[in-house]
PDB file of C-alpha atoms in Angstrom:
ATOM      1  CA  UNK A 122       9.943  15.017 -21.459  1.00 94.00           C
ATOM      2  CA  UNK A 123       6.476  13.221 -21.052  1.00 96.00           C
ATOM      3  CA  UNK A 124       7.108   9.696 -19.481  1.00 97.00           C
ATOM      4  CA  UNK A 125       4.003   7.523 -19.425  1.00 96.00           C
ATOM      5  CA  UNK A 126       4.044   5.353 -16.147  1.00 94.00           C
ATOM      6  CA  UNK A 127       2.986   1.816 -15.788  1.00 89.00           C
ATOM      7  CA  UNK A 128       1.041   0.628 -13.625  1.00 85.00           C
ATOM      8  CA  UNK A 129       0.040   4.183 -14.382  1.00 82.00           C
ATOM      9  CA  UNK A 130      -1.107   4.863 -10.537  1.00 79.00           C
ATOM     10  CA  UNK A 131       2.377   3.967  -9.509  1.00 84.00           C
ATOM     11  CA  UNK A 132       3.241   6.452  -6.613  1.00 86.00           C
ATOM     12  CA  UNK A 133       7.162   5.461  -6.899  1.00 87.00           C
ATOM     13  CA  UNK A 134       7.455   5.680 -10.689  1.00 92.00           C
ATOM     14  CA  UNK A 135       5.354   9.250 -10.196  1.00 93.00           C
ATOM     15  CA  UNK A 136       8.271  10.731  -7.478  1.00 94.00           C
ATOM     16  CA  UNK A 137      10.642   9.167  -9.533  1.00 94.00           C
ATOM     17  CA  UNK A 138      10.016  10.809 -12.971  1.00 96.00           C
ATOM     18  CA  UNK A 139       9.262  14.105 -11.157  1.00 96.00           C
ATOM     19  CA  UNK A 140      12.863  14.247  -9.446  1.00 95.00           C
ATOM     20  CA  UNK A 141      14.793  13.728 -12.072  1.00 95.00           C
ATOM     21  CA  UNK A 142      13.026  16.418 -13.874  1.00 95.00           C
ATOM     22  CA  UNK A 143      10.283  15.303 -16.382  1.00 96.00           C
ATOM     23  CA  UNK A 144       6.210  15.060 -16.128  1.00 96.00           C
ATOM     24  CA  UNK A 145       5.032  11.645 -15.480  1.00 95.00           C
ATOM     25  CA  UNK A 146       1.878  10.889 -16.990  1.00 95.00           C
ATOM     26  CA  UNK A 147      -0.517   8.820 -15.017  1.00 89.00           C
ATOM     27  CA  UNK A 148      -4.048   8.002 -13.512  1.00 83.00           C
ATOM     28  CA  UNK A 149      -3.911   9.977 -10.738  1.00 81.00           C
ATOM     29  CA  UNK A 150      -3.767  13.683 -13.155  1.00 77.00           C
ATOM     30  CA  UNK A 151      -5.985  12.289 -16.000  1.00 77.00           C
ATOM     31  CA  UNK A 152      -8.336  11.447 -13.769  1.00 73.00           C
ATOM     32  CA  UNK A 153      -8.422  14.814 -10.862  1.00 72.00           C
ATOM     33  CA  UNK A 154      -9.343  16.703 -14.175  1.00 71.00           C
ATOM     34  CA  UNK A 155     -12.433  14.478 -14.808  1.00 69.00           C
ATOM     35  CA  UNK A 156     -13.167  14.915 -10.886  1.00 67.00           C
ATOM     36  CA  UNK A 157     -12.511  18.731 -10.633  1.00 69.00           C
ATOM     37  CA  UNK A 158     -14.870  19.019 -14.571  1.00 61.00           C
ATOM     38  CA  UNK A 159     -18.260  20.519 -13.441  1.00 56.00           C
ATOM     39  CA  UNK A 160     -20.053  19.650 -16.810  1.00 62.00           C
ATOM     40  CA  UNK A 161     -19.607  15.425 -16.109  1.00 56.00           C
ATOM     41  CA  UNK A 162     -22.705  13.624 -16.706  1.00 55.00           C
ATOM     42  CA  UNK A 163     -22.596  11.432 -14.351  1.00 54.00           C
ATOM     43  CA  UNK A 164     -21.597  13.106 -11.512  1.00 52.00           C
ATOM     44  CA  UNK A 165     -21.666   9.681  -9.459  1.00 50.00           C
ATOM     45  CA  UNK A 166     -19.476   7.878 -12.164  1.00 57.00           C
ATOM     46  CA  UNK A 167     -17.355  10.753 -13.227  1.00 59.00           C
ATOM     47  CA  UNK A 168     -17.363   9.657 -16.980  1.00 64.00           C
ATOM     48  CA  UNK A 169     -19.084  11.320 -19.995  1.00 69.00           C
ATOM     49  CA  UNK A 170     -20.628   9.810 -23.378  1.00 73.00           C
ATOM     50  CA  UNK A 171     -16.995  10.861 -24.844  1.00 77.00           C
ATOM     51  CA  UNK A 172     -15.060   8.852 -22.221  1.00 74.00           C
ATOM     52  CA  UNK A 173     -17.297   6.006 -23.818  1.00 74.00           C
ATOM     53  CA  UNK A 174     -16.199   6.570 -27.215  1.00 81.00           C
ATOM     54  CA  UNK A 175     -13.001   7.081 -26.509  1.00 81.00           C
ATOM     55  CA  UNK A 176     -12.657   3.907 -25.238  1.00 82.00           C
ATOM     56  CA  UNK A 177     -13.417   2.658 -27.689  1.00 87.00           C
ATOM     57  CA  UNK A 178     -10.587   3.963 -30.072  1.00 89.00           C
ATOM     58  CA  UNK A 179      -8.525   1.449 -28.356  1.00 87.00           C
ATOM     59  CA  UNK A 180     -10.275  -1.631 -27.711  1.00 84.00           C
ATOM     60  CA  UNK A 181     -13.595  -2.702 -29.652  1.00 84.00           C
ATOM     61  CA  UNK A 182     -17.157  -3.448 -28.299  1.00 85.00           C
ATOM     62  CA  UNK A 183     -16.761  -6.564 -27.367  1.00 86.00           C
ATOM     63  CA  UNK A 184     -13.630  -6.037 -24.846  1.00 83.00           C
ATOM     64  CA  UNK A 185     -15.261  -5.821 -21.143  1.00 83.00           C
ATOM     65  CA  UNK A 186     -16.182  -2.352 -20.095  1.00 79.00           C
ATOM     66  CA  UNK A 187     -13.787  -1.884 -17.318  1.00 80.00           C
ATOM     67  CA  UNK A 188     -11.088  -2.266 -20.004  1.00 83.00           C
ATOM     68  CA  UNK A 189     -12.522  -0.006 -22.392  1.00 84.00           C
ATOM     69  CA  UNK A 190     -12.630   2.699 -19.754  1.00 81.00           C
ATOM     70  CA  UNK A 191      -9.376   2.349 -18.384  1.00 84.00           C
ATOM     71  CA  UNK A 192      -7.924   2.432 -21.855  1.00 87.00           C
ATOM     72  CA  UNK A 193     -10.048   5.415 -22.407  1.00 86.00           C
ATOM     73  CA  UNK A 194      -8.321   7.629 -19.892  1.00 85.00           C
ATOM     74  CA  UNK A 195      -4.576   5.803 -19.945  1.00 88.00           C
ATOM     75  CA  UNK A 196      -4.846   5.794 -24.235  1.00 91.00           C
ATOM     76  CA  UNK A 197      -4.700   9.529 -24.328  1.00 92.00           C
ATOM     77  CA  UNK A 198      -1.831   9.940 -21.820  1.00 93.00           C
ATOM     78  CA  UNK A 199       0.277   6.607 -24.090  1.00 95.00           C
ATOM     79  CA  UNK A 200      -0.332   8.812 -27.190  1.00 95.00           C
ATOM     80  CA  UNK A 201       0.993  11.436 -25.415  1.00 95.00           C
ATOM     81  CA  UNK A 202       3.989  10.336 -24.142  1.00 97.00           C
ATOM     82  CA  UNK A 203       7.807  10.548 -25.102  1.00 97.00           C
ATOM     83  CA  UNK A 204       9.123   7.939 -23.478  1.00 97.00           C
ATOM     84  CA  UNK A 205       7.515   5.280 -20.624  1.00 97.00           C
ATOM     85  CA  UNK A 206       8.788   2.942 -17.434  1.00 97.00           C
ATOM     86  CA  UNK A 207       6.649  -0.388 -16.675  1.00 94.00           C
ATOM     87  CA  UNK A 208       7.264  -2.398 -13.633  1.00 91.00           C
ATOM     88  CA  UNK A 209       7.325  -5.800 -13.867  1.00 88.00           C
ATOM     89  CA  UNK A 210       6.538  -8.558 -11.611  1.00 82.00           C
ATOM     90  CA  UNK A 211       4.483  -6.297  -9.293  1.00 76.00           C
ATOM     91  CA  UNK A 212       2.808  -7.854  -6.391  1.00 73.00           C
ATOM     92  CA  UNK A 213      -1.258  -7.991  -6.634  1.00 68.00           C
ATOM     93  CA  UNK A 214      -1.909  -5.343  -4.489  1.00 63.00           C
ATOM     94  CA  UNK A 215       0.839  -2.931  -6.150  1.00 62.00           C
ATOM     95  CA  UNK A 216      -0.580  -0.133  -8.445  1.00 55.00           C
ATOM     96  CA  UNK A 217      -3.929  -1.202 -10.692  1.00 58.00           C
ATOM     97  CA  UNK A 218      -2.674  -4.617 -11.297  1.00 50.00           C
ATOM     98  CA  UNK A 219      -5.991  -6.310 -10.897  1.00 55.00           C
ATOM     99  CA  UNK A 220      -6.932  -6.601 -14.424  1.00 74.00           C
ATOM    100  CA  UNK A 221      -4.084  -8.550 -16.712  1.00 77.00           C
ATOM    101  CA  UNK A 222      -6.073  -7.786 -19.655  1.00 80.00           C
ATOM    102  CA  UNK A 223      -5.762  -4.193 -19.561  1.00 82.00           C
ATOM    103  CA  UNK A 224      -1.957  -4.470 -18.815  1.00 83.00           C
ATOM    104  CA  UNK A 225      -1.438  -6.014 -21.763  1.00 87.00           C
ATOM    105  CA  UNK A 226      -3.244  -3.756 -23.882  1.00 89.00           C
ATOM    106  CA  UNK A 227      -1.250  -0.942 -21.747  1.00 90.00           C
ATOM    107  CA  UNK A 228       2.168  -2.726 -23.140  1.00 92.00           C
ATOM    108  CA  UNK A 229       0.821  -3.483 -26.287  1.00 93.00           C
ATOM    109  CA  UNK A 230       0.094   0.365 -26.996  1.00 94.00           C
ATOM    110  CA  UNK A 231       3.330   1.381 -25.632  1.00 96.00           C
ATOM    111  CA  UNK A 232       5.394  -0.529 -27.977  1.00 96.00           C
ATOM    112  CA  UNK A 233       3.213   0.227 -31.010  1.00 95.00           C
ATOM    113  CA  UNK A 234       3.761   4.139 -30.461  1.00 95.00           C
ATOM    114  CA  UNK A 235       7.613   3.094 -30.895  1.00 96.00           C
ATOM    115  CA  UNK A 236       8.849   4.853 -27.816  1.00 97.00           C
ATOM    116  CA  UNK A 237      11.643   4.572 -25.555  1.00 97.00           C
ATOM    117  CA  UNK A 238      10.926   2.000 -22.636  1.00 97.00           C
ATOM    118  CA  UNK A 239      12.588   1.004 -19.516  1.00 97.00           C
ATOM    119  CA  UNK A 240      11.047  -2.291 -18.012  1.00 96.00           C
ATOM    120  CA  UNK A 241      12.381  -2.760 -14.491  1.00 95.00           C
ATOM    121  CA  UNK A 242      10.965  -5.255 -12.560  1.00 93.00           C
ATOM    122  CA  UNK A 243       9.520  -4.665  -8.939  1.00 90.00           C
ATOM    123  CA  UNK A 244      12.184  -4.647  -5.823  1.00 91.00           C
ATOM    124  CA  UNK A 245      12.119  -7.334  -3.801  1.00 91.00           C
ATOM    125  CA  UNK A 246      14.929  -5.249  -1.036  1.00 95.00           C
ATOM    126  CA  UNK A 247      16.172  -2.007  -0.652  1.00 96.00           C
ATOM    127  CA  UNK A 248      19.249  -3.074  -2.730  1.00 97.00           C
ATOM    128  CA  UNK A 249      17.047  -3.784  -5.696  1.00 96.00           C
ATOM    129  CA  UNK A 250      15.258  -0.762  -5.159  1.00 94.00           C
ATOM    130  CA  UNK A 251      18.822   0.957  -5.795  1.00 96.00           C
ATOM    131  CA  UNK A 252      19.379  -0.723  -8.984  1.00 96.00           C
ATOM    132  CA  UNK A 253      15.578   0.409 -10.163  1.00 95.00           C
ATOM    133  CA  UNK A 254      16.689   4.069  -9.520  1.00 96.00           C
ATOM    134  CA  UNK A 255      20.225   3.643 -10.972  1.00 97.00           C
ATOM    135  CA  UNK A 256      18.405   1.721 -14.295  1.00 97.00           C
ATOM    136  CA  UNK A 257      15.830   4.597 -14.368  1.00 97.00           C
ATOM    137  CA  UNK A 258      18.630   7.250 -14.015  1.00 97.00           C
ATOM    138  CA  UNK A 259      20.553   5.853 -16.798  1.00 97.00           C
ATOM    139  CA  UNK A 260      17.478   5.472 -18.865  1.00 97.00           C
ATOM    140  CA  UNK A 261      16.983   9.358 -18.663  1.00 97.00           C
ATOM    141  CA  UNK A 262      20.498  10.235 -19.064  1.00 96.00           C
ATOM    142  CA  UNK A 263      20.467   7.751 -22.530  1.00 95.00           C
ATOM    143  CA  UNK A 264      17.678   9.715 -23.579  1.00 93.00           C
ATOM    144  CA  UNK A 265      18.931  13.109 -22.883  1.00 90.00           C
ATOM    145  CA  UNK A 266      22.476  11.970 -25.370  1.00 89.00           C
ATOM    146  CA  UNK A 267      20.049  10.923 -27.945  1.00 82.00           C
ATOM    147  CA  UNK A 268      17.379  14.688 -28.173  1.00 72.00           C
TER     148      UNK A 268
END
């Protein structure tokens, strides 16, 4: 199963997904194969005239360029994906929280594909941290009954 993570350069979601034996979809794949592509345009930038477009397929003209992109390379791996696990509440510095605006269209996508979600929110001590993995667990295991 695909499971779209959000913040989608969440290292603990990533491990997570991966151990219990599905492919996470995040930032950190979609973009190493616009890095490793030889034919980018803009070598400096590491976009193309199609990561433009696609863009904007998500969010229109007048939404701030740093949204549009981001969309452009998270939108694909959303549409993708069977099922997907946002953390809540995460500090500033935690994952690409910086821009609210782009969360929201993140969330906003999610739930209009109609797929399963898990929201757990960001552990504050290691016995939180233990529920996440237990809430995340069962989520999988819910999933599994249902396919």
């Amino acid at each position: 199963m695909k499971v779209f993570i959000d913040p989608p350069n969440s290292m603990i979601l990533f491990d997570l997904v991966e151990r219990f034996g599905h492919e996470p979809l995040c930032a950190m794949i979609a973009l190493r194969e616009m890095v490793n592509n030889t034919e980018i345009d803009m070598p400096p930038m590491n976009i193309s005239l199609d990561d433009v477009v696609k863009g904007l397929k998500y969010a229109g003209i007048e939404v701030p360029s740093g949204i549009r992109g981001r969309l452009a390379v998270w939108g694909p791996l959303i549409e993708e994906a069977d099922a997907a696990i946002i953390m809540e509440d995460a500090p500033f510095a935690f994952g690409c929280v910086g821009c609210e605006r782009s969360n929201q269209m993140v969330k906003y996508l999610i739930k209009k594909r109609g797929i399963p979600v898990v929201h757990v929110s960001y552990p504050e001590n290691e016995e939180q941290g233990k529920l996440i993995v237990s809430k995340i667990k069962e989520f999988f295991e819910k999933l599994k009954e249902i396919s």
